Amino acid sequence: MSERAWRHAFLILQAVIAVFVFVTSTALPPVVASHFGPAGAADGFMARPVYTAFLLAIVVGVPLCLAFLPASLLRKRGDDINLPNRAHWLAPERREATLQFLRMYGLWFATAVALFLAYVHWLVVQANRVQPPVLSSAHMIGALVAFFVFLVVWLFVLFRRFRFPK
């Protein structure tokens, strides 16, 4: 699949997540428990329209920035790109492949963040179904562990790709 197709797939995913957040937010009470303490007990609240707008901005905005802001910065000369042995990886014969990898890898990271944030929203929706609202600590910890494992693998592949040439 081409980079352009991946970007389109990412944008479609973002639209699906936006619809998911909007639709599932309609099931929330008028005052949403939106922040939870370490034991999962609600300790912060928002009006549903404020919560929905805030979450849409975060769940859509953060991944879009993660996906496309670095890509736009990569269009520059490459002076700000911090890679091991930058001269090697940004040499004319490798430059486009390096930049393409970084753009695609940014899309993967942004996708993981979008899915993680959408899942956290789902946990908030589930927490608000009971009174008093309680966020499932087990599910939240599971999501954090899964995201952390993804991050470790993502970083391993990134560092492996740009290790010093032999």
PDB file of C-alpha atoms in Angstrom:
ATOM      1  CA  MET A   1       0.000   0.000   0.000  1.00  0.00           C
ATOM      2  CA  SER A   2       1.375   3.425  -0.891  1.00  0.00           C
ATOM      3  CA  GLU A   3       2.074   6.211   1.577  1.00  0.00           C
ATOM      4  CA  ARG A   4      -0.820   8.169   0.118  1.00  0.00           C
ATOM      5  CA  ALA A   5      -3.184   5.222   0.675  1.00  0.00           C
ATOM      6  CA  TRP A   6      -1.973   4.919   4.288  1.00  0.00           C
ATOM      7  CA  ARG A   7      -2.650   8.625   4.842  1.00  0.00           C
ATOM      8  CA  HIS A   8      -6.170   8.198   3.452  1.00  0.00           C
ATOM      9  CA  ALA A   9      -6.734   5.128   5.642  1.00  0.00           C
ATOM     10  CA  PHE A  10      -5.558   7.118   8.665  1.00  0.00           C
ATOM     11  CA  LEU A  11      -7.957   9.968   7.838  1.00  0.00           C
ATOM     12  CA  ILE A  12     -10.829   7.502   7.452  1.00  0.00           C
ATOM     13  CA  LEU A  13      -9.932   5.986  10.833  1.00  0.00           C
ATOM     14  CA  GLN A  14      -9.938   9.472  12.350  1.00  0.00           C
ATOM     15  CA  ALA A  15     -13.410  10.108  10.904  1.00  0.00           C
ATOM     16  CA  VAL A  16     -14.670   6.779  12.282  1.00  0.00           C
ATOM     17  CA  ILE A  17     -13.226   7.590  15.708  1.00  0.00           C
ATOM     18  CA  ALA A  18     -14.830  11.055  15.630  1.00  0.00           C
ATOM     19  CA  VAL A  19     -18.216   9.513  14.832  1.00  0.00           C
ATOM     20  CA  PHE A  20     -17.651   6.880  17.549  1.00  0.00           C
ATOM     21  CA  VAL A  21     -16.907   9.554  20.172  1.00  0.00           C
ATOM     22  CA  PHE A  22     -19.838  11.703  19.075  1.00  0.00           C
ATOM     23  CA  VAL A  23     -22.364   8.841  19.011  1.00  0.00           C
ATOM     24  CA  THR A  24     -21.244   7.199  22.259  1.00  0.00           C
ATOM     25  CA  SER A  25     -21.207  10.577  24.017  1.00  0.00           C
ATOM     26  CA  THR A  26     -24.976  10.814  23.517  1.00  0.00           C
ATOM     27  CA  ALA A  27     -25.334   7.948  26.028  1.00  0.00           C
ATOM     28  CA  LEU A  28     -23.548   9.949  28.720  1.00  0.00           C
ATOM     29  CA  PRO A  29     -25.449  11.707  31.513  1.00  0.00           C
ATOM     30  CA  PRO A  30     -25.868  15.500  31.383  1.00  0.00           C
ATOM     31  CA  VAL A  31     -22.948  15.854  33.826  1.00  0.00           C
ATOM     32  CA  VAL A  32     -20.130  13.488  32.866  1.00  0.00           C
ATOM     33  CA  ALA A  33     -17.615  12.034  35.275  1.00  0.00           C
ATOM     34  CA  SER A  34     -14.541  12.879  33.226  1.00  0.00           C
ATOM     35  CA  HIS A  35     -11.619  12.484  35.603  1.00  0.00           C
ATOM     36  CA  PHE A  36     -10.927   9.581  37.897  1.00  0.00           C
ATOM     37  CA  GLY A  37      -8.616   9.048  40.833  1.00  0.00           C
ATOM     38  CA  PRO A  38      -6.177   6.168  41.303  1.00  0.00           C
ATOM     39  CA  ALA A  39      -8.869   3.813  42.610  1.00  0.00           C
ATOM     40  CA  GLY A  40     -11.160   4.644  39.680  1.00  0.00           C
ATOM     41  CA  ALA A  41     -13.522   6.901  41.655  1.00  0.00           C
ATOM     42  CA  ALA A  42     -14.762   9.973  39.802  1.00  0.00           C
ATOM     43  CA  ASP A  43     -13.207  13.214  41.017  1.00  0.00           C
ATOM     44  CA  GLY A  44     -13.833  15.581  38.098  1.00  0.00           C
ATOM     45  CA  PHE A  45     -16.966  16.400  36.124  1.00  0.00           C
ATOM     46  CA  MET A  46     -17.957  18.246  32.917  1.00  0.00           C
ATOM     47  CA  ALA A  47     -21.165  19.084  31.142  1.00  0.00           C
ATOM     48  CA  ARG A  48     -21.781  16.545  28.374  1.00  0.00           C
ATOM     49  CA  PRO A  49     -21.458  19.058  25.474  1.00  0.00           C
ATOM     50  CA  VAL A  50     -18.173  20.364  26.904  1.00  0.00           C
ATOM     51  CA  TYR A  51     -16.860  16.820  27.414  1.00  0.00           C
ATOM     52  CA  THR A  52     -17.854  15.812  23.882  1.00  0.00           C
ATOM     53  CA  ALA A  53     -16.238  18.861  22.287  1.00  0.00           C
ATOM     54  CA  PHE A  54     -13.103  18.506  24.412  1.00  0.00           C
ATOM     55  CA  LEU A  55     -12.768  14.796  23.649  1.00  0.00           C
ATOM     56  CA  LEU A  56     -13.343  15.255  19.944  1.00  0.00           C
ATOM     57  CA  ALA A  57     -10.622  17.899  19.901  1.00  0.00           C
ATOM     58  CA  ILE A  58      -8.200  15.623  21.781  1.00  0.00           C
ATOM     59  CA  VAL A  59      -9.044  12.282  20.145  1.00  0.00           C
ATOM     60  CA  VAL A  60      -8.939  13.742  16.641  1.00  0.00           C
ATOM     61  CA  GLY A  61      -6.591  16.699  17.046  1.00  0.00           C
ATOM     62  CA  VAL A  62      -3.673  15.038  18.829  1.00  0.00           C
ATOM     63  CA  PRO A  63      -3.300  12.138  16.360  1.00  0.00           C
ATOM     64  CA  LEU A  64      -3.687  14.484  13.385  1.00  0.00           C
ATOM     65  CA  CYS A  65      -0.906  16.667  14.764  1.00  0.00           C
ATOM     66  CA  LEU A  66       1.257  13.613  15.453  1.00  0.00           C
ATOM     67  CA  ALA A  67       0.697  12.313  11.933  1.00  0.00           C
ATOM     68  CA  PHE A  68       0.992  15.438   9.832  1.00  0.00           C
ATOM     69  CA  LEU A  69       3.007  18.037  11.718  1.00  0.00           C
ATOM     70  CA  PRO A  70       6.254  16.015  11.656  1.00  0.00           C
ATOM     71  CA  ALA A  71       5.610  15.124   8.004  1.00  0.00           C
ATOM     72  CA  SER A  72       5.348  18.815   7.138  1.00  0.00           C
ATOM     73  CA  LEU A  73       8.534  19.539   9.079  1.00  0.00           C
ATOM     74  CA  LEU A  74      10.327  16.770   7.178  1.00  0.00           C
ATOM     75  CA  ARG A  75       9.759  18.673   3.935  1.00  0.00           C
ATOM     76  CA  LYS A  76      12.430  21.121   5.049  1.00  0.00           C
ATOM     77  CA  ARG A  77      16.141  20.572   4.403  1.00  0.00           C
ATOM     78  CA  GLY A  78      16.523  18.020   7.196  1.00  0.00           C
ATOM     79  CA  ASP A  79      18.742  20.129   9.444  1.00  0.00           C
ATOM     80  CA  ASP A  80      16.384  19.553  12.369  1.00  0.00           C
ATOM     81  CA  ILE A  81      16.073  15.789  11.908  1.00  0.00           C
ATOM     82  CA  ASN A  82      17.901  14.069  14.743  1.00  0.00           C
ATOM     83  CA  LEU A  83      19.114  10.678  13.518  1.00  0.00           C
ATOM     84  CA  PRO A  84      22.232   8.706  14.309  1.00  0.00           C
ATOM     85  CA  ASN A  85      24.700   9.342  11.474  1.00  0.00           C
ATOM     86  CA  ARG A  86      22.321  11.847   9.896  1.00  0.00           C
ATOM     87  CA  ALA A  87      24.686  12.544   7.003  1.00  0.00           C
ATOM     88  CA  HIS A  88      24.442   8.887   5.967  1.00  0.00           C
ATOM     89  CA  TRP A  89      20.647   8.576   6.245  1.00  0.00           C
ATOM     90  CA  LEU A  90      19.954  11.929   4.585  1.00  0.00           C
ATOM     91  CA  ALA A  91      22.458  11.501   1.783  1.00  0.00           C
ATOM     92  CA  PRO A  92      20.755  12.178  -1.585  1.00  0.00           C
ATOM     93  CA  GLU A  93      20.546   8.476  -2.499  1.00  0.00           C
ATOM     94  CA  ARG A  94      18.822   7.555   0.824  1.00  0.00           C
ATOM     95  CA  ARG A  95      17.023  10.775   1.713  1.00  0.00           C
ATOM     96  CA  GLU A  96      13.613  10.047   0.187  1.00  0.00           C
ATOM     97  CA  ALA A  97      13.482   6.507   1.614  1.00  0.00           C
ATOM     98  CA  THR A  98      14.436   7.854   5.050  1.00  0.00           C
ATOM     99  CA  LEU A  99      11.807  10.595   4.963  1.00  0.00           C
ATOM    100  CA  GLN A 100       9.150   8.196   3.699  1.00  0.00           C
ATOM    101  CA  PHE A 101       9.932   5.771   6.537  1.00  0.00           C
ATOM    102  CA  LEU A 102       9.683   8.581   9.111  1.00  0.00           C
ATOM    103  CA  ARG A 103       6.363   9.800   7.684  1.00  0.00           C
ATOM    104  CA  MET A 104       4.896   6.279   7.650  1.00  0.00           C
ATOM    105  CA  TYR A 105       6.208   5.522  11.099  1.00  0.00           C
ATOM    106  CA  GLY A 106       4.623   8.738  12.347  1.00  0.00           C
ATOM    107  CA  LEU A 107       1.292   7.547  10.939  1.00  0.00           C
ATOM    108  CA  TRP A 108       1.623   4.259  12.829  1.00  0.00           C
ATOM    109  CA  PHE A 109       2.335   6.073  16.081  1.00  0.00           C
ATOM    110  CA  ALA A 110      -0.553   8.497  15.512  1.00  0.00           C
ATOM    111  CA  THR A 111      -2.863   5.542  14.812  1.00  0.00           C
ATOM    112  CA  ALA A 112      -1.873   3.869  18.076  1.00  0.00           C
ATOM    113  CA  VAL A 113      -2.490   7.097  19.999  1.00  0.00           C
ATOM    114  CA  ALA A 114      -5.889   7.556  18.327  1.00  0.00           C
ATOM    115  CA  LEU A 115      -6.967   4.010  19.176  1.00  0.00           C
ATOM    116  CA  PHE A 116      -5.708   4.347  22.749  1.00  0.00           C
ATOM    117  CA  LEU A 117      -7.598   7.616  23.264  1.00  0.00           C
ATOM    118  CA  ALA A 118     -10.780   6.177  21.733  1.00  0.00           C
ATOM    119  CA  TYR A 119     -10.541   3.213  24.110  1.00  0.00           C
ATOM    120  CA  VAL A 120     -10.073   5.522  27.099  1.00  0.00           C
ATOM    121  CA  HIS A 121     -13.210   7.380  26.002  1.00  0.00           C
ATOM    122  CA  TRP A 122     -15.047   4.046  25.864  1.00  0.00           C
ATOM    123  CA  LEU A 123     -13.897   3.324  29.429  1.00  0.00           C
ATOM    124  CA  VAL A 124     -15.271   6.724  30.500  1.00  0.00           C
ATOM    125  CA  VAL A 125     -18.604   5.914  28.834  1.00  0.00           C
ATOM    126  CA  GLN A 126     -18.718   2.584  30.672  1.00  0.00           C
ATOM    127  CA  ALA A 127     -17.750   4.246  33.964  1.00  0.00           C
ATOM    128  CA  ASN A 128     -20.653   6.661  33.634  1.00  0.00           C
ATOM    129  CA  ARG A 129     -23.154   3.817  33.287  1.00  0.00           C
ATOM    130  CA  VAL A 130     -22.961   3.068  37.018  1.00  0.00           C
ATOM    131  CA  GLN A 131     -23.655   5.267  40.033  1.00  0.00           C
ATOM    132  CA  PRO A 132     -21.391   6.438  41.434  1.00  0.00           C
ATOM    133  CA  PRO A 133     -19.203   6.453  38.297  1.00  0.00           C
ATOM    134  CA  VAL A 134     -16.126   4.216  38.589  1.00  0.00           C
ATOM    135  CA  LEU A 135     -13.464   3.731  35.927  1.00  0.00           C
ATOM    136  CA  SER A 136     -12.219   0.166  35.574  1.00  0.00           C
ATOM    137  CA  SER A 137      -8.650   0.298  36.840  1.00  0.00           C
ATOM    138  CA  ALA A 138      -7.936  -3.154  35.396  1.00  0.00           C
ATOM    139  CA  HIS A 139      -9.031  -2.111  31.918  1.00  0.00           C
ATOM    140  CA  MET A 140      -7.134   1.174  32.135  1.00  0.00           C
ATOM    141  CA  ILE A 141      -3.964  -0.583  33.283  1.00  0.00           C
ATOM    142  CA  GLY A 142      -4.414  -3.137  30.494  1.00  0.00           C
ATOM    143  CA  ALA A 143      -4.708  -0.337  27.939  1.00  0.00           C
ATOM    144  CA  LEU A 144      -1.622   1.398  29.319  1.00  0.00           C
ATOM    145  CA  VAL A 145       0.370  -1.852  29.241  1.00  0.00           C
ATOM    146  CA  ALA A 146      -0.717  -2.550  25.659  1.00  0.00           C
ATOM    147  CA  PHE A 147       0.222   0.981  24.597  1.00  0.00           C
ATOM    148  CA  PHE A 148       3.560   0.730  26.418  1.00  0.00           C
ATOM    149  CA  VAL A 149       4.343  -2.590  24.691  1.00  0.00           C
ATOM    150  CA  PHE A 150       3.487  -1.005  21.343  1.00  0.00           C
ATOM    151  CA  LEU A 151       5.735   1.950  22.183  1.00  0.00           C
ATOM    152  CA  VAL A 152       8.683  -0.293  23.110  1.00  0.00           C
ATOM    153  CA  VAL A 153       8.326  -2.276  19.873  1.00  0.00           C
ATOM    154  CA  TRP A 154       7.864   0.944  17.876  1.00  0.00           C
ATOM    155  CA  LEU A 155      11.030   2.435  19.371  1.00  0.00           C
ATOM    156  CA  PHE A 156      12.978  -0.803  18.860  1.00  0.00           C
ATOM    157  CA  VAL A 157      12.083  -0.867  15.165  1.00  0.00           C
ATOM    158  CA  LEU A 158      12.865   2.843  14.823  1.00  0.00           C
ATOM    159  CA  PHE A 159      16.291   2.531  16.436  1.00  0.00           C
ATOM    160  CA  ARG A 160      17.034  -0.669  14.545  1.00  0.00           C
ATOM    161  CA  ARG A 161      16.164   0.997  11.235  1.00  0.00           C
ATOM    162  CA  PHE A 162      18.482   3.903  11.885  1.00  0.00           C
ATOM    163  CA  ARG A 163      21.355   2.136  13.551  1.00  0.00           C
ATOM    164  CA  PHE A 164      24.797   3.094  12.358  1.00  0.00           C
ATOM    165  CA  PRO A 165      25.585   1.543   8.983  1.00  0.00           C
ATOM    166  CA  LYS A 166      28.207  -1.166   8.845  1.00  0.00           C
TER     167      LYS A 166
END
